[in-house]
Coordinates of C-alpha atoms in Angstrom, one line a residue:
X1 CA -10.3 -23.6 -39.5
X2 CA -8.5 -26.9 -39.6
X3 CA -10.3 -30.1 -40.2
X4 CA -8.6 -33.4 -39.2
X5 CA -5.7 -33.6 -41.6
X6 CA -5.4 -36.9 -43.4
X7 CA -2.1 -37.8 -45.1
X8 CA -2.6 -37.7 -48.8
X9 CA -0.7 -40.6 -50.2
X10 CA 2.0 -40.3 -52.8
X11 CA -0.2 -42.1 -55.3
X12 CA -3.1 -39.7 -54.8
X13 CA -0.9 -36.7 -55.0
X14 CA 0.8 -37.9 -58.1
X15 CA -2.4 -38.8 -59.8
X16 CA -3.8 -35.3 -59.0
X17 CA -0.8 -33.6 -60.6
X18 CA -0.9 -35.9 -63.6
X19 CA -4.6 -35.1 -64.0
X20 CA -3.8 -31.5 -64.5
X21 CA -1.9 -32.1 -67.7
X22 CA -2.3 -29.3 -70.1
X23 CA -4.9 -27.7 -67.8
X24 CA -2.1 -26.2 -65.7
X25 CA -1.9 -23.1 -67.7
X26 CA -3.7 -20.4 -65.7
X27 CA -7.3 -21.7 -65.8
X28 CA -9.7 -21.7 -68.7
X29 CA -12.1 -19.2 -70.0
X30 CA -15.2 -20.8 -68.5
X31 CA -17.5 -23.0 -70.5
X32 CA -19.0 -21.6 -73.7
X33 CA -17.0 -18.4 -73.8
X34 CA -19.5 -16.0 -72.3
X35 CA -19.5 -17.5 -68.8
X36 CA -16.6 -18.0 -66.4
X37 CA -16.6 -20.6 -63.7
X38 CA -15.6 -19.8 -60.2
X39 CA -15.3 -22.7 -57.8
X40 CA -16.3 -23.0 -54.1
X41 CA -14.7 -25.9 -52.2
X42 CA -15.7 -27.0 -48.7
X43 CA -17.8 -29.1 -46.4
X44 CA -21.4 -28.5 -47.8
X45 CA -23.1 -31.6 -46.4
X46 CA -20.8 -33.1 -43.7
X47 CA -20.9 -32.8 -39.9
X48 CA -19.5 -29.3 -39.8
X49 CA -21.3 -27.9 -42.9
X50 CA -23.0 -25.2 -40.8
X51 CA -19.7 -23.4 -40.9
X52 CA -19.3 -23.6 -44.6
X53 CA -22.8 -23.1 -46.0
X54 CA -22.9 -19.4 -44.9
X55 CA -19.8 -18.3 -46.9
X56 CA -21.1 -20.3 -49.8
X57 CA -24.4 -18.3 -49.7
X58 CA -22.4 -15.1 -49.4
X59 CA -20.4 -15.9 -52.5
X60 CA -23.5 -16.9 -54.4
X61 CA -25.2 -13.6 -53.5
X62 CA -22.2 -11.6 -54.8
X63 CA -22.2 -13.5 -58.1
X64 CA -25.9 -13.1 -58.6
X65 CA -25.7 -9.4 -58.0
X66 CA -22.9 -9.1 -60.5
X67 CA -24.7 -11.2 -63.1
X68 CA -27.8 -9.0 -62.7
X69 CA -25.8 -6.1 -64.2
X70 CA -25.7 -8.0 -67.5
X71 CA -21.9 -8.0 -67.9
X72 CA -20.1 -9.2 -71.0
X73 CA -18.7 -12.2 -69.0
X74 CA -21.2 -13.8 -66.6
X75 CA -20.1 -15.9 -63.7
X76 CA -21.1 -19.3 -62.5
X77 CA -20.4 -20.6 -59.0
X78 CA -19.4 -24.3 -59.2
X79 CA -19.6 -26.1 -55.8
X80 CA -17.2 -28.9 -54.8
X81 CA -18.5 -30.6 -51.7
X82 CA -15.6 -32.1 -49.7
X83 CA -17.8 -33.2 -46.8
X84 CA -14.8 -32.1 -44.7
X85 CA -12.5 -34.8 -46.1
X86 CA -9.0 -33.9 -47.2
X87 CA -8.6 -36.7 -49.7
X88 CA -11.9 -35.7 -51.3
X89 CA -10.6 -32.1 -51.7
X90 CA -7.4 -33.5 -53.4
X91 CA -9.5 -35.5 -55.8
X92 CA -11.9 -32.6 -56.6
X93 CA -9.2 -30.0 -57.3
X94 CA -8.0 -31.5 -60.6
X95 CA -11.6 -31.9 -61.8
X96 CA -12.2 -28.2 -61.1
X97 CA -9.2 -27.3 -63.2
X98 CA -9.3 -29.8 -66.0
X99 CA -13.0 -30.5 -66.5
X100 CA -14.8 -27.4 -65.2
X101 CA -12.0 -24.9 -66.2
X102 CA -12.5 -22.7 -63.2
X103 CA -10.6 -19.5 -63.3
X104 CA -10.6 -19.0 -59.5
X105 CA -11.5 -20.9 -56.3
X106 CA -13.1 -19.8 -53.1
X107 CA -11.7 -22.1 -50.5
X108 CA -11.0 -24.7 -49.4
X109 CA -12.8 -23.8 -46.3
X110 CA -10.9 -25.9 -43.8
X111 CA -7.1 -26.0 -43.3
X112 CA -6.7 -29.8 -43.7
X113 CA -8.5 -29.6 -47.0
X114 CA -6.3 -26.6 -47.9
X115 CA -3.1 -28.5 -47.2
X116 CA -4.4 -31.3 -49.5
X117 CA -5.6 -29.1 -52.4
X118 CA -3.6 -25.9 -52.4
X119 CA -0.6 -27.4 -54.1
X120 CA -2.8 -28.7 -56.9
X121 CA -4.5 -25.3 -57.3
X122 CA -1.0 -23.7 -57.3
X123 CA 0.2 -26.1 -60.0
X124 CA -2.9 -25.2 -62.1
X125 CA -2.3 -21.5 -61.6
X126 CA -5.7 -21.0 -60.0
X127 CA -6.0 -18.1 -57.7
X128 CA -7.7 -19.2 -54.5
X129 CA -9.1 -17.3 -51.5
X130 CA -10.0 -19.2 -48.3
X131 CA -12.7 -17.5 -46.3
X132 CA -12.1 -19.6 -43.2
X133 CA -9.0 -21.8 -43.1
X134 CA -6.9 -20.6 -40.1
X135 CA -3.8 -22.9 -39.9
X136 CA -0.7 -20.5 -39.7
X137 CA 1.4 -22.9 -41.8
X138 CA -0.7 -22.4 -44.9
X139 CA 1.1 -19.1 -45.5
X140 CA 4.5 -20.7 -45.3
X141 CA 4.4 -22.9 -48.4
X142 CA 5.7 -20.3 -50.8
X143 CA 2.5 -20.3 -52.8
X144 CA 1.8 -17.4 -55.2
X145 CA -1.9 -18.1 -55.9
X146 CA -3.1 -18.6 -52.3
X147 CA -4.9 -16.0 -50.2
X148 CA -6.6 -15.9 -46.8
X149 CA -9.4 -13.6 -45.6
X150 CA -9.1 -14.3 -41.8
X151 CA -6.6 -14.3 -38.9
X152 CA -4.8 -17.5 -38.0
X153 CA -5.2 -19.9 -35.1
X154 CA -2.2 -18.2 -33.4
X155 CA -4.1 -15.0 -33.2
X156 CA -7.4 -16.8 -32.2
X157 CA -5.9 -19.0 -29.4
X158 CA -3.9 -16.2 -27.9
X159 CA -6.6 -13.5 -28.3
X160 CA -9.3 -15.6 -26.6
X161 CA -7.0 -16.7 -23.8
X162 CA -5.8 -13.1 -23.1
X163 CA -9.4 -11.9 -23.0
X164 CA -10.3 -14.6 -20.4
X165 CA -7.2 -13.6 -18.3
X166 CA -8.3 -10.0 -18.4
X167 CA -11.9 -10.8 -17.4
X168 CA -11.2 -13.4 -14.7
X169 CA -7.7 -12.9 -13.4
X170 CA -7.4 -16.7 -13.3
X171 CA -4.6 -18.7 -11.5
X172 CA -5.4 -22.0 -13.2
X173 CA -6.5 -22.9 -16.7
X174 CA -7.5 -26.1 -18.4
X175 CA -7.2 -26.7 -22.1
X176 CA -9.2 -29.4 -23.9
X177 CA -8.9 -30.3 -27.6
X178 CA -9.9 -33.1 -29.9
X179 CA -7.6 -35.2 -32.1
X180 CA -8.3 -33.1 -35.3
X181 CA -5.4 -31.0 -36.5
X182 CA -7.5 -27.7 -36.0
X183 CA -8.3 -28.7 -32.4
X184 CA -4.7 -29.5 -31.5
X185 CA -3.3 -26.4 -33.2
X186 CA -5.6 -23.8 -31.6
X187 CA -5.3 -25.6 -28.3
X188 CA -1.5 -25.3 -28.5
X189 CA -1.8 -21.5 -28.9
X190 CA -4.2 -21.1 -26.0
X191 CA -2.1 -23.4 -23.8
X192 CA 1.1 -21.6 -24.5
X193 CA -0.6 -18.2 -23.9
X194 CA -1.9 -19.3 -20.5
X195 CA 1.5 -20.8 -19.5
X196 CA 3.3 -17.7 -20.7
X197 CA 1.2 -15.5 -18.5
X198 CA 2.2 -17.5 -15.4
X199 CA -1.0 -19.6 -15.0
X200 CA -0.9 -23.2 -13.9
X201 CA -2.2 -25.2 -16.9
X202 CA -3.4 -28.7 -17.4
X203 CA -4.6 -30.3 -20.7
X204 CA -6.6 -33.3 -22.0
X205 CA -7.6 -34.6 -25.4
X206 CA -11.0 -36.1 -26.3
X207 CA -12.0 -38.3 -29.1
X208 CA -14.5 -36.4 -31.2
X209 CA -16.3 -39.5 -32.3
X210 CA -17.2 -40.4 -28.7
X211 CA -20.3 -39.4 -26.9
X212 CA -19.1 -39.8 -23.3
X213 CA -16.5 -37.4 -22.0
X214 CA -16.8 -38.3 -18.4
X215 CA -13.1 -39.1 -17.9
X216 CA -12.2 -35.6 -19.0
X217 CA -14.9 -34.1 -16.8
X218 CA -13.5 -35.9 -13.8
X219 CA -10.0 -34.6 -14.6
X220 CA -11.2 -31.0 -15.0
X221 CA -13.3 -31.2 -11.8
X222 CA -10.4 -32.5 -9.8
X223 CA -8.1 -29.7 -11.1
X224 CA -10.7 -27.0 -10.4
X225 CA -9.6 -24.5 -13.0
X226 CA -10.8 -20.9 -13.2
X227 CA -11.1 -21.0 -17.0
X228 CA -11.5 -23.6 -19.6
X229 CA -10.5 -23.4 -23.3
X230 CA -11.9 -25.9 -25.8
X231 CA -10.2 -26.2 -29.2
X232 CA -12.7 -27.9 -31.5
X233 CA -16.0 -27.8 -33.3
X234 CA -19.6 -27.3 -32.1
X235 CA -20.6 -30.9 -33.1
X236 CA -18.6 -32.2 -30.1
X237 CA -18.2 -29.0 -28.1
X238 CA -21.9 -28.8 -27.2
X239 CA -21.8 -32.3 -25.8
X240 CA -18.6 -31.6 -23.8
X241 CA -20.0 -28.3 -22.4
X242 CA -23.2 -30.0 -21.2
X243 CA -21.3 -32.8 -19.5
X244 CA -18.9 -30.3 -17.8
X245 CA -21.8 -28.3 -16.5
X246 CA -23.9 -31.4 -15.5
X247 CA -20.7 -32.6 -13.7
X248 CA -20.6 -29.5 -11.6
X249 CA -17.8 -27.6 -13.4
X250 CA -18.7 -23.9 -13.4
X251 CA -15.4 -22.3 -14.8
X252 CA -15.7 -19.9 -17.7
X253 CA -15.8 -21.9 -20.9
X254 CA -14.4 -20.5 -24.2
X255 CA -13.8 -21.9 -27.7
X256 CA -12.8 -20.7 -31.1
X257 CA -14.4 -20.3 -34.5
X258 CA -15.2 -24.0 -34.9
X259 CA -17.8 -23.6 -32.2
X260 CA -19.4 -20.4 -33.4
X261 CA -22.8 -21.9 -34.3
X262 CA -26.2 -22.1 -32.6
X263 CA -25.8 -25.9 -32.5
X264 CA -23.2 -25.4 -29.7
X265 CA -26.1 -24.0 -27.6
X266 CA -28.4 -26.7 -28.8
X267 CA -25.9 -29.4 -27.9
X268 CA -25.2 -28.1 -24.5
X269 CA -28.6 -26.7 -23.6
X270 CA -29.3 -23.0 -23.1
X271 CA -28.8 -23.2 -19.3
X272 CA -25.5 -25.0 -19.6
X273 CA -24.2 -22.8 -22.4
X274 CA -25.0 -19.5 -20.7
X275 CA -22.0 -17.2 -20.8
X276 CA -19.9 -19.5 -23.0
X277 CA -17.4 -17.4 -25.0
X278 CA -16.6 -18.0 -28.6
X279 CA -13.9 -16.2 -30.5
X280 CA -13.6 -15.9 -34.3
X281 CA -11.5 -14.0 -36.9
X282 CA -14.9 -13.2 -38.5
X283 CA -17.4 -10.5 -38.0
X284 CA -21.1 -11.5 -37.9
X285 CA -23.2 -8.4 -38.4
X286 CA -25.6 -9.1 -35.5
X287 CA -28.1 -6.4 -34.4
X288 CA -28.6 -2.9 -35.8
X289 CA -26.1 -1.8 -38.3
X290 CA -25.2 1.8 -39.2
X291 CA -22.6 1.3 -41.9
X292 CA -24.6 1.7 -45.2
X293 CA -22.6 -1.1 -46.9
X294 CA -23.4 -3.5 -44.1
X295 CA -27.0 -2.5 -43.9
X296 CA -27.4 -3.3 -47.6
X297 CA -25.5 -6.6 -47.3
X298 CA -27.6 -7.8 -44.4
X299 CA -30.9 -6.9 -46.2
X300 CA -29.7 -8.5 -49.5
X301 CA -28.4 -11.7 -47.7
X302 CA -31.6 -12.1 -45.7
X303 CA -33.7 -11.6 -48.9
X304 CA -31.8 -14.3 -50.7
X305 CA -31.2 -16.8 -47.9
X306 CA -34.2 -16.2 -45.7
X307 CA -31.9 -15.9 -42.6
X308 CA -29.5 -13.4 -41.1
X309 CA -25.8 -13.6 -42.0
X310 CA -23.8 -16.0 -39.9
X311 CA -20.3 -17.3 -39.6
X312 CA -18.1 -16.4 -42.5
X313 CA -21.1 -15.1 -44.6
X314 CA -19.3 -11.8 -45.1
X315 CA -15.9 -13.5 -45.9
X316 CA -17.6 -15.6 -48.6
X317 CA -19.1 -12.4 -50.1
X318 CA -15.8 -10.6 -50.0
X319 CA -13.9 -13.4 -51.6
X320 CA -16.3 -13.5 -54.5
X321 CA -16.2 -9.7 -54.7
X322 CA -12.5 -9.7 -55.1
X323 CA -12.7 -12.1 -58.1
X324 CA -15.5 -10.1 -59.5
X325 CA -13.4 -6.9 -59.3
X326 CA -10.6 -8.6 -61.2
X327 CA -13.0 -9.9 -63.9
X328 CA -14.7 -6.5 -64.3
X329 CA -11.2 -5.1 -64.9
X330 CA -10.9 -7.4 -67.9
X331 CA -9.0 -10.3 -66.4
X332 CA -10.4 -13.6 -67.5
X333 CA -7.5 -16.2 -66.8
X334 CA -6.2 -17.4 -63.5
X335 CA -2.8 -15.8 -64.0
X336 CA -4.3 -12.4 -64.9
X337 CA -6.8 -12.5 -62.0
X338 CA -3.9 -13.4 -59.6
X339 CA -1.9 -10.5 -60.9
X340 CA -4.9 -8.2 -60.1
X341 CA -5.2 -9.5 -56.6
X342 CA -1.6 -8.5 -55.8
X343 CA -2.6 -4.8 -55.9
X344 CA -6.2 -5.2 -54.8
X345 CA -7.4 -3.1 -51.9
X346 CA -11.0 -2.7 -50.8
X347 CA -13.3 -2.1 -47.8
X348 CA -15.2 -5.3 -47.8
X349 CA -18.3 -6.1 -45.7
X350 CA -16.1 -8.2 -43.4
X351 CA -13.0 -6.0 -43.1
X352 CA -10.4 -4.0 -45.0
X353 CA -8.8 -6.2 -47.6
X354 CA -5.2 -6.0 -48.7
X355 CA -2.9 -9.0 -49.1
X356 CA 0.8 -9.2 -48.5
X357 CA 3.3 -11.2 -50.6
X358 CA 2.5 -14.4 -48.7
X359 CA -1.3 -14.2 -49.2
X360 CA -2.0 -13.0 -45.6
X361 CA -4.1 -10.0 -44.8
X362 CA -2.1 -6.9 -43.9
X363 CA -4.3 -6.5 -40.8
X364 CA -6.6 -8.9 -38.9
X365 CA -9.0 -8.8 -35.9
X366 CA -10.4 -11.3 -33.5
X367 CA -14.0 -10.9 -32.5
X368 CA -15.6 -12.2 -29.3
X369 CA -19.1 -13.6 -28.9
X370 CA -20.9 -14.8 -25.8
X371 CA -24.1 -16.9 -25.2
X372 CA -26.8 -14.8 -23.4
X373 CA -30.2 -16.2 -22.8
X374 CA -29.6 -19.1 -25.3
X375 CA -28.5 -16.7 -28.1
X376 CA -25.0 -16.0 -29.3
X377 CA -24.3 -12.2 -29.2
X378 CA -21.4 -10.1 -30.5
X379 CA -19.4 -8.4 -27.7
X380 CA -16.7 -6.7 -29.7
X381 CA -13.0 -7.2 -30.6
X382 CA -10.9 -9.3 -28.3
X383 CA -8.9 -6.3 -27.1
X384 CA -12.0 -4.3 -26.1
X385 CA -14.8 -6.8 -25.3
X386 CA -15.9 -7.2 -21.7
X387 CA -16.8 -10.8 -20.9
X388 CA -19.7 -11.5 -18.6
X389 CA -20.1 -14.2 -16.0

């Protein structure tokens, strides 16, 4: 997922690189010798923290389970709360490397933060796995220590748009996005997919900080689309959906992973949110599970957190598990852990895991969810799910 990307100034970037100093040597050996530090970076207290807290809980569960086996090297999860701010991520990365001597990093969670911090982690030779950053360009930087556990916005935007086309056979589509880089990016992919399929498409941009989207509602109502795609987060998506429905717009509404949270329904109201579609490159194990691995994960997660797994819980667990596998194999520096990940393959709780040379997964899937009776329910993969409404 991409948060609004702030330009990191030359001064900030240079100070971050200088701060690494001698620390840029593959990470430390933890603090105290018997414990290795693994970092987790993302928005843990900001406006979109509901997307990041679940993978953080998943990672913590994996580490606690590992430590319970009394290994020679125990692990500590060190949290770096960016509050969704890219410049904060750039400032926290050198601290993680130099002061806390992390040997690996889970995150950053959002793509804007990733763009700000990934180069610093690369310089420090710290292997990093993002459980949720979806900007396609992250894989094009030539990084050797970067890995992603989800599909990109290109797959999301196109997959959701194609599912709507299959379900509704629309002639007209409307795309709305905010100003944040994630919003614009995923909106681009949906727009281009609709246009490529021959639909008549219009588009508008909202200001996420505003509370009144009436001008956009007026434009949408006048255009009378068959389907609407919103690229953005639940924090503003719920308000937008409510105002569209209250304004008499009844077209099918869909959004991406940034909206996959119960707060979308809360913001819109259960009636207004009914049948809203949300796509995500993540699998949330809703309902009855039959896979023994998932059954155990859901039970363990619920026992620890006091709630069912939610968005990116499984990806956070799988990211930590990959690092744990490397450490169990005797790798205790960033460079050695990274070498291990090059040949790592596993059936995770979220998906099959194997990375290519760019850090992307060899295979990815988009899942679709839909609001029914005020609750978000899993429908299936984007190529098989049957949308309702």
